[in-house]
PDB file of C-alpha atoms in Angstrom:
ATOM      1  CA  MET A   1      -0.001   0.001  -0.001  1.00  0.00           C
ATOM      2  CA  GLY A   2       2.984   2.367   0.557  1.00  0.00           C
ATOM      3  CA  ILE A   3       3.838   2.489  -3.157  1.00  0.00           C
ATOM      4  CA  ILE A   4       0.180   3.123  -4.068  1.00  0.00           C
ATOM      5  CA  ASN A   5       0.038   5.978  -1.561  1.00  0.00           C
ATOM      6  CA  ALA A   6       3.243   7.433  -2.998  1.00  0.00           C
ATOM      7  CA  LEU A   7       1.960   7.211  -6.563  1.00  0.00           C
ATOM      8  CA  PHE A   8      -1.259   9.005  -5.696  1.00  0.00           C
ATOM      9  CA  GLY A   9       0.456  11.631  -3.519  1.00  0.00           C
ATOM     10  CA  ILE A  10      -1.085  10.585  -0.216  1.00  0.00           C
ATOM     11  CA  ALA A  11       0.902  11.667   2.828  1.00  0.00           C
ATOM     12  CA  SER A  12       2.172   9.470   5.630  1.00  0.00           C
ATOM     13  CA  GLN A  13       3.265  10.643   9.066  1.00  0.00           C
ATOM     14  CA  ILE A  14       6.973  10.797   9.861  1.00  0.00           C
ATOM     15  CA  HIS A  15       8.757  11.381  13.150  1.00  0.00           C
ATOM     16  CA  PRO A  16       9.979  14.989  13.614  1.00  0.00           C
ATOM     17  CA  ALA A  17      13.436  13.739  14.672  1.00  0.00           C
ATOM     18  CA  GLU A  18      13.959  12.440  11.120  1.00  0.00           C
ATOM     19  CA  LEU A  19      13.811  16.030   9.833  1.00  0.00           C
ATOM     20  CA  GLU A  20      16.040  17.809  12.358  1.00  0.00           C
ATOM     21  CA  ALA A  21      19.140  17.886  10.157  1.00  0.00           C
ATOM     22  CA  GLU A  22      17.263  19.008   7.039  1.00  0.00           C
ATOM     23  CA  PHE A  23      15.180  21.727   8.713  1.00  0.00           C
ATOM     24  CA  SER A  24      17.539  23.078  11.401  1.00  0.00           C
ATOM     25  CA  PRO A  25      19.037  25.680   9.003  1.00  0.00           C
ATOM     26  CA  ILE A  26      15.623  27.246   8.319  1.00  0.00           C
ATOM     27  CA  LEU A  27      14.081  27.084  11.789  1.00  0.00           C
ATOM     28  CA  ILE A  28      14.453  30.101  14.058  1.00  0.00           C
ATOM     29  CA  ASP A  29      15.856  29.849  17.593  1.00  0.00           C
ATOM     30  CA  GLY A  30      13.498  27.852  19.781  1.00  0.00           C
ATOM     31  CA  GLU A  31      11.303  26.715  16.885  1.00  0.00           C
ATOM     32  CA  GLN A  32      10.503  23.009  16.968  1.00  0.00           C
ATOM     33  CA  ILE A  33       8.780  20.619  14.614  1.00  0.00           C
ATOM     34  CA  ASN A  34       5.460  19.526  16.157  1.00  0.00           C
ATOM     35  CA  GLY A  35       4.357  17.228  13.345  1.00  0.00           C
ATOM     36  CA  ALA A  36       5.415  16.179   9.857  1.00  0.00           C
ATOM     37  CA  PHE A  37       4.006  14.279   6.898  1.00  0.00           C
ATOM     38  CA  LYS A  38       5.682  13.067   3.720  1.00  0.00           C
ATOM     39  CA  VAL A  39       4.200  12.852   0.205  1.00  0.00           C
ATOM     40  CA  VAL A  40       6.681  11.045  -2.076  1.00  0.00           C
ATOM     41  CA  ARG A  41       9.635  13.501  -1.786  1.00  0.00           C
ATOM     42  CA  ASP A  42       7.754  16.523  -0.436  1.00  0.00           C
ATOM     43  CA  VAL A  43       7.167  17.207   3.257  1.00  0.00           C
ATOM     44  CA  VAL A  44       4.483  19.122   5.207  1.00  0.00           C
ATOM     45  CA  VAL A  45       5.872  20.407   8.531  1.00  0.00           C
ATOM     46  CA  PHE A  46       4.002  21.953  11.457  1.00  0.00           C
ATOM     47  CA  THR A  47       5.953  24.063  13.962  1.00  0.00           C
ATOM     48  CA  GLN A  48       4.611  26.205  16.770  1.00  0.00           C
ATOM     49  CA  TYR A  49       4.859  29.311  14.519  1.00  0.00           C
ATOM     50  CA  ARG A  50       4.169  28.214  10.952  1.00  0.00           C
ATOM     51  CA  LEU A  51       3.330  25.595   8.399  1.00  0.00           C
ATOM     52  CA  ILE A  52       6.194  24.705   6.046  1.00  0.00           C
ATOM     53  CA  LEU A  53       5.476  23.045   2.691  1.00  0.00           C
ATOM     54  CA  THR A  54       8.480  21.689   0.830  1.00  0.00           C
ATOM     55  CA  ASP A  55       8.708  20.964  -2.882  1.00  0.00           C
ATOM     56  CA  LYS A  56      11.750  18.921  -3.922  1.00  0.00           C
ATOM     57  CA  GLN A  57      12.443  19.592  -7.578  1.00  0.00           C
ATOM     58  CA  GLY A  58      14.454  17.996 -10.343  1.00  0.00           C
ATOM     59  CA  MET A  59      15.695  14.451 -10.815  1.00  0.00           C
ATOM     60  CA  THR A  60      17.899  14.453  -7.727  1.00  0.00           C
ATOM     61  CA  GLY A  61      15.658  16.518  -5.445  1.00  0.00           C
ATOM     62  CA  LYS A  62      18.589  18.698  -4.387  1.00  0.00           C
ATOM     63  CA  LYS A  63      16.703  21.847  -5.356  1.00  0.00           C
ATOM     64  CA  VAL A  64      14.077  22.477  -2.667  1.00  0.00           C
ATOM     65  CA  GLU A  65      11.411  25.165  -2.330  1.00  0.00           C
ATOM     66  CA  TYR A  66      10.363  25.905   1.267  1.00  0.00           C
ATOM     67  CA  HIS A  67       6.930  27.558   1.370  1.00  0.00           C
ATOM     68  CA  SER A  68       6.495  29.031   4.838  1.00  0.00           C
ATOM     69  CA  ILE A  69       2.974  30.011   5.922  1.00  0.00           C
ATOM     70  CA  PRO A  70       2.650  31.814   9.262  1.00  0.00           C
ATOM     71  CA  TYR A  71      -0.437  30.572  11.085  1.00  0.00           C
ATOM     72  CA  LYS A  72      -1.745  34.143  11.284  1.00  0.00           C
ATOM     73  CA  SER A  73      -2.036  34.157   7.450  1.00  0.00           C
ATOM     74  CA  ILE A  74      -4.356  31.161   7.402  1.00  0.00           C
ATOM     75  CA  THR A  75      -7.898  32.488   7.100  1.00  0.00           C
ATOM     76  CA  GLN A  76      -9.715  29.151   7.261  1.00  0.00           C
ATOM     77  CA  PHE A  77      -9.181  25.426   6.938  1.00  0.00           C
ATOM     78  CA  SER A  78     -11.176  22.244   6.602  1.00  0.00           C
ATOM     79  CA  VAL A  79     -10.516  18.574   7.169  1.00  0.00           C
ATOM     80  CA  GLU A  80     -12.283  15.596   5.672  1.00  0.00           C
ATOM     81  CA  THR A  81     -11.957  12.245   7.400  1.00  0.00           C
ATOM     82  CA  ALA A  82     -11.444   8.950   5.595  1.00  0.00           C
ATOM     83  CA  GLY A  83     -14.452   6.765   4.879  1.00  0.00           C
ATOM     84  CA  HIS A  84     -15.128   3.191   3.886  1.00  0.00           C
ATOM     85  CA  PHE A  85     -14.615   3.730   0.160  1.00  0.00           C
ATOM     86  CA  ASP A  86     -12.618   6.975   0.170  1.00  0.00           C
ATOM     87  CA  LEU A  87      -9.555   5.805   2.089  1.00  0.00           C
ATOM     88  CA  ASP A  88      -7.732   9.115   2.399  1.00  0.00           C
ATOM     89  CA  SER A  89      -8.299  12.211   4.530  1.00  0.00           C
ATOM     90  CA  GLU A  90      -7.928  15.754   3.213  1.00  0.00           C
ATOM     91  CA  LEU A  91      -6.756  19.040   4.617  1.00  0.00           C
ATOM     92  CA  ARG A  92      -7.634  22.277   2.822  1.00  0.00           C
ATOM     93  CA  ILE A  93      -6.089  25.595   3.818  1.00  0.00           C
ATOM     94  CA  TRP A  94      -7.007  29.101   2.649  1.00  0.00           C
ATOM     95  CA  VAL A  95      -4.217  31.647   2.959  1.00  0.00           C
ATOM     96  CA  SER A  96      -4.700  35.408   2.882  1.00  0.00           C
ATOM     97  CA  GLY A  97      -3.371  36.788  -0.404  1.00  0.00           C
ATOM     98  CA  TYR A  98      -2.951  33.352  -1.972  1.00  0.00           C
ATOM     99  CA  PRO A  99      -5.210  32.807  -4.996  1.00  0.00           C
ATOM    100  CA  SER A 100      -6.040  29.118  -4.552  1.00  0.00           C
ATOM    101  CA  VAL A 101      -6.770  26.613  -1.826  1.00  0.00           C
ATOM    102  CA  ILE A 102      -3.852  24.512  -0.620  1.00  0.00           C
ATOM    103  CA  LYS A 103      -4.958  20.876  -0.540  1.00  0.00           C
ATOM    104  CA  LYS A 104      -3.077  17.944   0.981  1.00  0.00           C
ATOM    105  CA  GLU A 105      -4.214  14.322   1.185  1.00  0.00           C
ATOM    106  CA  PHE A 106      -3.324  11.993   4.033  1.00  0.00           C
ATOM    107  CA  LYS A 107      -3.570   8.220   4.110  1.00  0.00           C
ATOM    108  CA  LYS A 108      -6.180   6.457   6.203  1.00  0.00           C
ATOM    109  CA  GLY A 109      -5.032   6.122   9.785  1.00  0.00           C
ATOM    110  CA  THR A 110      -3.463   9.587   9.893  1.00  0.00           C
ATOM    111  CA  ASP A 111      -4.790  11.552  12.855  1.00  0.00           C
ATOM    112  CA  ILE A 112      -6.551  14.193  10.721  1.00  0.00           C
ATOM    113  CA  ILE A 113      -8.592  15.307  13.753  1.00  0.00           C
ATOM    114  CA  GLY A 114      -5.311  15.819  15.622  1.00  0.00           C
ATOM    115  CA  ILE A 115      -4.045  17.931  12.699  1.00  0.00           C
ATOM    116  CA  GLN A 116      -7.264  19.950  12.845  1.00  0.00           C
ATOM    117  CA  LYS A 117      -6.787  20.431  16.589  1.00  0.00           C
ATOM    118  CA  LEU A 118      -3.150  21.490  16.084  1.00  0.00           C
ATOM    119  CA  LEU A 119      -4.145  24.089  13.486  1.00  0.00           C
ATOM    120  CA  ALA A 120      -7.073  25.298  15.611  1.00  0.00           C
ATOM    121  CA  SER A 121      -4.832  25.703  18.654  1.00  0.00           C
ATOM    122  CA  HIS A 122      -2.556  28.027  16.677  1.00  0.00           C
ATOM    123  CA  LEU A 123      -5.287  29.939  14.824  1.00  0.00           C
ATOM    124  CA  LEU A 124      -7.842  30.490  17.543  1.00  0.00           C
ATOM    125  CA  ARG A 125      -5.618  31.994  20.225  1.00  0.00           C
TER     126      ARG A 125
END
């Protein structure tokens, strides 16, 4: 099922410690990774200050775009849980000044309600 998820771009949860070396140069002092999910080569990272979307480009993936979204720029979000026939969950995020909705899919078993709670805790304070 892992290869099928990768082919269809469905994210799987990864341990934040696996990303420390890669993300330490871009995190500010005291910023920590609270959660992370991988879609093929790309990663979605949640810290206490922002959401970081990575886009590894090219054949080798050495060229990386880091899209940093401060939580205060997120105007709304929605989550859709997995069902019996639709096996993936979805997260949609609307960002102020960004023309389209950012949509990420997560494989069944991902704590999408926990992701919703994490986002809500940052946005509703």
